[in-house]
């Protein structure tokens, strides 16, 4: 247990590169991999090395609430791009990038979750993946691809990452073992175009301490060395898919008209758009009186939009999820009318 190499232990970097080659169709090598202490730390490191004070950072809205918090911890300017059932709205993105560039305020990067998004559960469509990569190249816009939920795929495998699709585009992909193995291990990794990975690897944090998570990284390398990890993933997917199906079926049975969601093909979440005029702030106390709760939509938006809620199905069993949906339906029906 000496200091580790700054980019992480060689055996874990090899295992990760092998998995990428097998699953994502890109012949990655260990040189493409920098071991991180999970995606939160990977994002922090990328922001430290790739942004400066006053830089404009684009995000999807809604987006992962705690990434928003990490961005707001820094002297950055955050601007939001809307998304729909096919992921980020690439036309709006292009319009914003061009307008900002014309005003001499070129955005530095886009933080995006293109696969099994948190909180919406949707994935960026293949056409939009092509458009966004081309746009990133044309405008030298760095894409920070948060890929935390890649392994949590249900009926079909996850689409190839933006990074593996075009390793010459300015993409930094953040991978994590938090959702597939255990968040307490604090192990993830970064893949990026060679110059970007070089830049991130030069962080003083890595030079001083070596790998940020040396001990746990060696544990994960061992866990990945036999067939056990794939068997574990298989069991996880089956179990989460069954929970997802139980919750979506019960929501369809119990929710009043006007409540909408897209069935997620992976990840942990359902993004429920509430009936017209209902906000999550008004619904929450009523829902809690009925013994059910959720994450309020406004936490994930940059402008406080509160017309949706995030439901998580990963933790609870099928019966409990179905009962939760029933109670949520009752709460929506029992909402007091808004004061005029
Ligand atoms: C989109 C997204 N990114 C990052 C994280 C945090 O990941 P890690 O545990 O690897 O830091 C989460 C956890 O919920 C997440 O949903």
Short mmCIF file of C-alpha atoms and ligand atoms in Angstrom, two decimals:
data_model
loop_
_atom_site.label_atom_id
_atom_site.label_comp_id
_atom_site.label_asym_id
_atom_site.label_seq_id
_atom_site.Cartn_x
_atom_site.Cartn_y
_atom_site.Cartn_z
CA UNK A 1 0.00 0.00 0.00
CA UNK A 2 2.50 2.55 -1.18
CA UNK A 3 1.47 5.59 -3.22
CA UNK A 4 -0.17 4.48 -6.45
CA UNK A 5 0.65 5.69 -9.97
CA UNK A 6 -1.20 8.99 -10.67
CA UNK A 7 -3.43 7.39 -13.32
CA UNK A 8 -4.36 4.44 -11.09
CA UNK A 9 -3.26 0.81 -10.77
CA UNK A 10 -2.32 -0.85 -14.08
CA UNK A 11 -4.49 -3.93 -13.50
CA UNK A 12 -7.69 -1.89 -13.07
CA UNK A 13 -6.89 0.27 -16.09
CA UNK A 14 -6.38 -2.92 -18.13
CA UNK A 15 -9.66 -4.45 -16.95
CA UNK A 16 -11.57 -1.26 -17.78
CA UNK A 17 -9.95 -1.01 -21.24
CA UNK A 18 -10.83 -4.66 -21.95
CA UNK A 19 -14.47 -4.09 -21.01
CA UNK A 20 -14.67 -1.03 -23.25
CA UNK A 21 -13.18 -2.98 -26.16
CA UNK A 22 -15.66 -5.81 -25.61
CA UNK A 23 -18.76 -3.68 -25.07
CA UNK A 24 -18.31 -0.39 -26.90
CA UNK A 25 -16.52 -1.40 -30.09
CA UNK A 26 -13.48 0.80 -29.49
CA UNK A 27 -10.08 -0.84 -28.98
CA UNK A 28 -9.27 1.12 -25.83
CA UNK A 29 -5.89 0.70 -24.15
CA UNK A 30 -4.95 1.30 -20.49
CA UNK A 31 -3.47 4.62 -21.67
CA UNK A 32 -7.04 5.77 -22.34
CA UNK A 33 -7.99 5.29 -18.69
CA UNK A 34 -7.46 7.46 -15.61
CA UNK A 35 -8.85 5.98 -12.39
CA UNK A 36 -11.02 8.43 -10.42
CA UNK A 37 -12.70 8.34 -7.03
CA UNK A 38 -16.12 8.08 -8.72
CA UNK A 39 -17.92 10.41 -11.12
CA UNK A 40 -18.29 13.21 -8.59
CA UNK A 41 -14.54 13.33 -8.11
CA UNK A 42 -13.97 12.84 -11.84
CA UNK A 43 -16.20 15.82 -12.60
CA UNK A 44 -14.45 17.91 -9.97
CA UNK A 45 -11.05 17.02 -11.42
CA UNK A 46 -12.16 17.77 -14.98
CA UNK A 47 -13.59 21.13 -13.89
CA UNK A 48 -10.37 22.00 -12.05
CA UNK A 49 -8.18 21.23 -15.04
CA UNK A 50 -10.42 22.35 -17.92
CA UNK A 51 -12.23 25.48 -16.72
CA UNK A 52 -11.27 28.90 -15.44
CA UNK A 53 -13.11 31.65 -13.57
CA UNK A 54 -16.02 33.11 -15.53
CA UNK A 55 -16.22 30.26 -18.05
CA UNK A 56 -19.67 29.41 -19.34
CA UNK A 57 -20.72 25.82 -18.69
CA UNK A 58 -23.82 24.43 -20.40
CA UNK A 59 -26.04 21.84 -18.74
CA UNK A 60 -29.18 19.98 -19.69
CA UNK A 61 -32.29 21.01 -17.84
CA UNK A 62 -33.29 19.07 -15.88
CA UNK A 63 -29.98 17.60 -14.78
CA UNK A 64 -28.33 15.75 -11.89
CA UNK A 65 -28.93 18.09 -8.94
CA UNK A 66 -25.59 17.48 -7.26
CA UNK A 67 -23.61 18.17 -10.44
CA UNK A 68 -25.42 21.52 -10.52
CA UNK A 69 -24.28 22.07 -6.96
CA UNK A 70 -20.68 21.22 -7.88
CA UNK A 71 -20.81 23.67 -10.77
CA UNK A 72 -22.25 26.35 -8.52
CA UNK A 73 -19.39 25.77 -6.03
CA UNK A 74 -17.09 27.24 -8.68
CA UNK A 75 -16.81 30.70 -10.23
CA UNK A 76 -18.52 29.45 -13.39
CA UNK A 77 -21.57 30.68 -15.24
CA UNK A 78 -24.15 27.93 -15.78
CA UNK A 79 -26.55 28.10 -18.75
CA UNK A 80 -29.28 25.52 -19.39
CA UNK A 81 -30.37 23.77 -22.58
CA UNK A 82 -33.81 22.08 -22.56
CA UNK A 83 -34.29 18.38 -23.21
CA UNK A 84 -37.13 16.11 -24.36
CA UNK A 85 -37.78 12.37 -24.63
CA UNK A 86 -34.80 12.03 -27.03
CA UNK A 87 -32.31 13.80 -24.77
CA UNK A 88 -30.86 17.28 -25.07
CA UNK A 89 -32.46 19.53 -27.71
CA UNK A 90 -29.52 19.76 -30.14
CA UNK A 91 -31.07 22.56 -32.21
CA UNK A 92 -31.43 24.75 -29.14
CA UNK A 93 -27.92 23.76 -28.10
CA UNK A 94 -26.48 24.77 -31.44
CA UNK A 95 -28.42 28.05 -31.37
CA UNK A 96 -27.10 28.86 -27.91
CA UNK A 97 -23.49 27.97 -28.74
CA UNK A 98 -23.61 30.09 -31.89
CA UNK A 99 -25.27 33.06 -30.18
CA UNK A 100 -22.79 32.99 -27.30
CA UNK A 101 -19.81 32.62 -29.68
CA UNK A 102 -21.10 35.58 -31.76
CA UNK A 103 -21.20 37.64 -28.55
CA UNK A 104 -17.57 36.67 -27.85
CA UNK A 105 -18.61 34.37 -24.99
CA UNK A 106 -17.82 30.91 -26.30
CA UNK A 107 -19.02 28.26 -23.83
CA UNK A 108 -16.22 26.08 -22.48
CA UNK A 109 -18.05 22.82 -21.93
CA UNK A 110 -21.35 20.97 -21.79
CA UNK A 111 -22.08 18.64 -18.88
CA UNK A 112 -24.40 15.95 -20.24
CA UNK A 113 -25.83 12.57 -19.17
CA UNK A 114 -26.68 11.04 -22.56
CA UNK A 115 -27.37 7.50 -21.34
CA UNK A 116 -30.14 6.67 -18.83
CA UNK A 117 -30.27 10.25 -17.66
CA UNK A 118 -30.73 11.31 -14.06
CA UNK A 119 -33.49 12.44 -13.44
CA UNK A 120 -35.43 11.79 -16.67
CA UNK A 121 -34.35 8.19 -17.47
CA UNK A 122 -34.11 8.95 -21.22
CA UNK A 123 -31.14 8.42 -23.57
CA UNK A 124 -29.87 10.67 -26.33
CA UNK A 125 -31.02 9.35 -29.72
CA UNK A 126 -28.41 8.04 -32.23
CA UNK A 127 -29.05 10.99 -34.63
CA UNK A 128 -28.56 13.51 -31.85
CA UNK A 129 -25.39 11.72 -30.73
CA UNK A 130 -23.96 12.33 -34.21
CA UNK A 131 -25.08 15.98 -34.20
CA UNK A 132 -23.68 16.75 -30.77
CA UNK A 133 -20.29 15.19 -31.59
CA UNK A 134 -20.05 17.18 -34.80
CA UNK A 135 -21.03 20.36 -32.97
CA UNK A 136 -18.45 19.71 -30.25
CA UNK A 137 -15.70 19.29 -32.85
CA UNK A 138 -16.77 22.37 -34.82
CA UNK A 139 -16.95 24.67 -31.80
CA UNK A 140 -14.20 23.04 -29.68
CA UNK A 141 -16.90 22.57 -27.05
CA UNK A 142 -15.80 19.98 -24.49
CA UNK A 143 -18.49 17.41 -23.71
CA UNK A 144 -18.33 16.06 -20.18
CA UNK A 145 -20.23 12.79 -20.60
CA UNK A 146 -21.50 11.52 -17.24
CA UNK A 147 -21.95 7.80 -17.87
CA UNK A 148 -22.86 6.66 -14.34
CA UNK A 149 -25.75 4.37 -15.42
CA UNK A 150 -24.22 2.63 -18.49
CA UNK A 151 -24.26 -0.85 -16.95
CA UNK A 152 -27.83 -0.51 -15.66
CA UNK A 153 -29.40 -1.35 -19.04
CA UNK A 154 -32.59 -3.41 -19.31
CA UNK A 155 -33.98 -4.84 -22.57
CA UNK A 156 -31.03 -3.78 -24.75
CA UNK A 157 -27.40 -2.84 -24.14
CA UNK A 158 -26.67 0.85 -23.62
CA UNK A 159 -25.79 2.86 -26.74
CA UNK A 160 -22.03 3.34 -27.24
CA UNK A 161 -20.73 6.32 -25.30
CA UNK A 162 -20.05 9.61 -27.06
CA UNK A 163 -16.37 9.12 -26.25
CA UNK A 164 -16.14 5.60 -27.74
CA UNK A 165 -18.14 6.71 -30.80
CA UNK A 166 -15.65 9.46 -31.64
CA UNK A 167 -12.47 9.33 -29.55
CA UNK A 168 -11.05 12.28 -31.56
CA UNK A 169 -13.89 14.59 -30.50
CA UNK A 170 -13.40 16.74 -27.38
CA UNK A 171 -15.17 14.35 -25.00
CA UNK A 172 -14.41 13.49 -21.38
CA UNK A 173 -16.35 10.39 -20.36
CA UNK A 174 -16.89 9.76 -16.66
CA UNK A 175 -17.44 6.10 -15.73
CA UNK A 176 -18.33 4.81 -12.26
CA UNK A 177 -18.58 1.58 -10.30
CA UNK A 178 -21.03 3.25 -7.89
CA UNK A 179 -24.19 1.95 -9.56
CA UNK A 180 -22.80 -1.41 -10.70
CA UNK A 181 -20.77 -2.42 -7.63
CA UNK A 182 -20.94 -0.13 -4.58
CA UNK A 183 -20.90 3.65 -4.16
CA UNK A 184 -18.94 3.44 -0.91
CA UNK A 185 -15.92 2.04 -2.75
CA UNK A 186 -15.47 5.46 -4.44
CA UNK A 187 -14.05 4.09 -7.69
CA UNK A 188 -14.69 5.32 -11.22
CA UNK A 189 -12.62 6.31 -14.20
CA UNK A 190 -12.15 8.93 -16.89
CA UNK A 191 -11.69 8.40 -20.63
CA UNK A 192 -10.93 11.38 -22.84
CA UNK A 193 -9.27 12.46 -26.05
CA UNK A 194 -5.51 12.04 -25.47
CA UNK A 195 -4.71 15.76 -25.02
CA UNK A 196 -7.60 16.24 -22.58
CA UNK A 197 -6.67 13.14 -20.58
CA UNK A 198 -3.08 14.36 -20.51
CA UNK A 199 -4.22 17.71 -19.17
CA UNK A 200 -6.42 16.14 -16.47
CA UNK A 201 -3.66 13.69 -15.50
CA UNK A 202 -1.31 16.60 -14.79
CA UNK A 203 -3.44 17.68 -11.79
CA UNK A 204 -1.40 18.45 -8.71
CA UNK A 205 -3.86 16.31 -6.75
CA UNK A 206 -2.67 13.21 -8.63
CA UNK A 207 0.99 14.20 -8.63
CA UNK A 208 0.92 14.66 -4.88
CA UNK A 209 -1.21 11.76 -3.68
CA UNK A 210 -0.90 9.27 -6.52
CA UNK A 211 -4.12 7.53 -7.53
CA UNK A 212 -6.95 9.17 -5.59
CA UNK A 213 -8.41 5.81 -4.58
CA UNK A 214 -5.54 3.31 -4.71
CA UNK A 215 -6.75 0.73 -2.20
CA UNK A 216 -10.35 0.55 -3.42
CA UNK A 217 -9.15 0.58 -7.05
CA UNK A 218 -7.15 -2.58 -6.36
CA UNK A 219 -10.22 -4.19 -4.79
CA UNK A 220 -12.27 -3.38 -7.91
CA UNK A 221 -9.51 -4.72 -10.19
CA UNK A 222 -9.77 -8.00 -8.33
CA UNK A 223 -13.58 -8.00 -8.53
CA UNK A 224 -13.35 -7.53 -12.31
CA UNK A 225 -10.82 -10.32 -12.86
CA UNK A 226 -13.26 -13.27 -12.95
CA UNK A 227 -16.76 -13.90 -14.34
CA UNK A 228 -18.38 -12.85 -11.04
CA UNK A 229 -18.81 -9.19 -12.02
CA UNK A 230 -20.74 -9.98 -15.19
CA UNK A 231 -22.93 -12.46 -13.30
CA UNK A 232 -23.59 -9.76 -10.71
CA UNK A 233 -24.52 -7.22 -13.42
CA UNK A 234 -26.87 -9.71 -15.00
CA UNK A 235 -28.65 -10.24 -11.66
CA UNK A 236 -28.81 -6.48 -11.01
CA UNK A 237 -30.34 -5.77 -14.41
CA UNK A 238 -32.96 -8.47 -13.98
CA UNK A 239 -33.92 -7.24 -10.56
CA UNK A 240 -34.04 -3.52 -11.44
CA UNK A 241 -35.92 -4.18 -14.69
CA UNK A 242 -38.58 -6.06 -12.76
CA UNK A 243 -38.90 -3.15 -10.29
CA UNK A 244 -39.10 -0.67 -13.16
CA UNK A 245 -41.88 -2.67 -14.80
CA UNK A 246 -43.80 -3.03 -11.52
CA UNK A 247 -43.69 0.71 -10.90
CA UNK A 248 -44.58 1.79 -14.44
CA UNK A 249 -47.50 -0.68 -14.60
CA UNK A 250 -48.84 0.57 -11.26
CA UNK A 251 -48.42 4.22 -12.29
CA UNK A 252 -50.43 3.57 -15.45
CA UNK A 253 -53.14 1.94 -13.34
CA UNK A 254 -53.35 4.60 -10.62
CA UNK A 255 -52.33 8.01 -11.94
CA UNK A 256 -54.98 10.50 -13.04
CA UNK A 257 -55.11 11.79 -16.62
CA UNK A 258 -52.51 14.42 -17.39
CA UNK A 259 -49.65 12.72 -15.51
CA UNK A 260 -47.05 11.52 -18.04
CA UNK A 261 -43.75 9.65 -18.08
CA UNK A 262 -41.43 7.87 -20.51
CA UNK A 263 -40.68 4.22 -19.67
CA UNK A 264 -36.94 4.16 -18.93
CA UNK A 265 -34.77 1.57 -20.73
CA UNK A 266 -32.10 1.75 -18.02
CA UNK A 267 -30.99 3.60 -14.90
CA UNK A 268 -32.86 4.12 -11.64
CA UNK A 269 -35.46 6.79 -12.32
CA UNK A 270 -38.85 7.76 -13.70
CA UNK A 271 -39.50 11.43 -14.41
CA UNK A 272 -43.17 12.05 -13.85
CA UNK A 273 -44.67 15.17 -15.38
CA UNK A 274 -47.57 16.23 -13.18
CA UNK A 275 -51.04 17.19 -14.44
CA UNK A 276 -51.40 20.80 -15.55
CA UNK A 277 -51.28 23.25 -12.65
CA UNK A 278 -49.85 20.78 -10.08
CA UNK A 279 -46.37 21.51 -8.69
CA UNK A 280 -44.18 19.11 -6.76
CA UNK A 281 -43.98 21.64 -3.89
CA UNK A 282 -47.79 21.49 -3.50
CA UNK A 283 -47.95 17.73 -4.01
CA UNK A 284 -45.18 16.77 -1.58
CA UNK A 285 -46.97 17.41 1.76
CA UNK A 286 -50.14 15.73 0.47
CA UNK A 287 -48.11 12.75 -0.81
CA UNK A 288 -46.31 12.44 2.52
CA UNK A 289 -49.66 12.44 4.35
CA UNK A 290 -50.47 9.43 2.17
CA UNK A 291 -47.16 7.77 3.13
CA UNK A 292 -45.28 8.19 -0.15
CA UNK A 293 -42.51 10.56 -1.19
CA UNK A 294 -40.31 11.60 -4.14
CA UNK A 295 -37.58 14.03 -5.16
CA UNK A 296 -39.06 17.39 -6.15
CA UNK A 297 -38.50 18.38 -9.77
CA UNK A 298 -37.24 21.85 -8.93
CA UNK A 299 -34.04 20.37 -7.46
CA UNK A 300 -33.00 19.29 -10.94
CA UNK A 301 -33.83 22.41 -12.88
CA UNK A 302 -31.83 25.59 -13.29
CA UNK A 303 -34.89 27.84 -13.31
CA UNK A 304 -36.95 26.28 -10.50
CA UNK A 305 -39.41 24.54 -12.87
CA UNK A 306 -41.48 22.41 -10.52
CA UNK A 307 -43.96 20.60 -12.75
CA UNK A 308 -42.32 17.15 -12.43
CA UNK A 309 -41.12 14.73 -9.78
CA UNK A 310 -38.42 12.06 -9.82
CA UNK A 311 -39.37 8.56 -8.71
CA UNK A 312 -36.62 6.07 -7.87
CA UNK A 313 -37.33 2.35 -8.27
CA UNK A 314 -33.92 0.81 -7.53
CA UNK A 315 -34.26 0.40 -3.77
CA UNK A 316 -37.75 -0.96 -3.13
CA UNK A 317 -39.37 -4.28 -3.98
CA UNK A 318 -42.18 -4.65 -6.53
CA UNK A 319 -45.02 -4.75 -4.03
CA UNK A 320 -43.84 -1.64 -2.20
CA UNK A 321 -43.41 0.23 -5.48
CA UNK A 322 -46.94 -0.71 -6.59
CA UNK A 323 -48.34 0.48 -3.26
CA UNK A 324 -46.34 3.72 -3.61
CA UNK A 325 -47.88 4.32 -7.04
CA UNK A 326 -51.36 3.70 -5.64
CA UNK A 327 -50.77 6.22 -2.83
CA UNK A 328 -49.33 8.76 -5.25
CA UNK A 329 -52.45 8.40 -7.42
CA UNK A 330 -54.65 8.97 -4.34
CA UNK A 331 -52.58 12.00 -3.28
CA UNK A 332 -52.98 13.54 -6.75
CA UNK A 333 -56.74 13.00 -6.63
CA UNK A 334 -56.95 14.44 -3.12
CA UNK A 335 -54.97 17.61 -3.85
CA UNK A 336 -56.72 20.74 -2.61
CA UNK A 337 -57.57 23.08 -5.49
CA UNK A 338 -55.08 25.92 -5.87
CA UNK A 339 -56.12 29.18 -4.23
CA UNK A 340 -57.16 31.82 -6.76
C1 LIG B 1 -25.75 11.29 -13.03
C2 LIG B 1 -24.92 10.99 -11.85
N1 LIG B 1 -23.64 11.33 -11.84
C3 LIG B 1 -22.84 11.06 -10.80
C4 LIG B 1 -23.33 10.45 -9.68
C5 LIG B 1 -22.39 10.21 -8.53
O1 LIG B 1 -21.54 9.16 -8.91
P1 LIG B 1 -20.30 8.69 -8.07
O2 LIG B 1 -20.80 7.89 -6.91
O3 LIG B 1 -19.54 7.85 -9.05
O4 LIG B 1 -19.56 9.89 -7.62
C6 LIG B 1 -24.67 10.05 -9.62
C7 LIG B 1 -25.21 9.39 -8.42
O5 LIG B 1 -26.39 9.40 -8.17
C8 LIG B 1 -25.48 10.35 -10.74
O6 LIG B 1 -26.77 10.03 -10.75
#
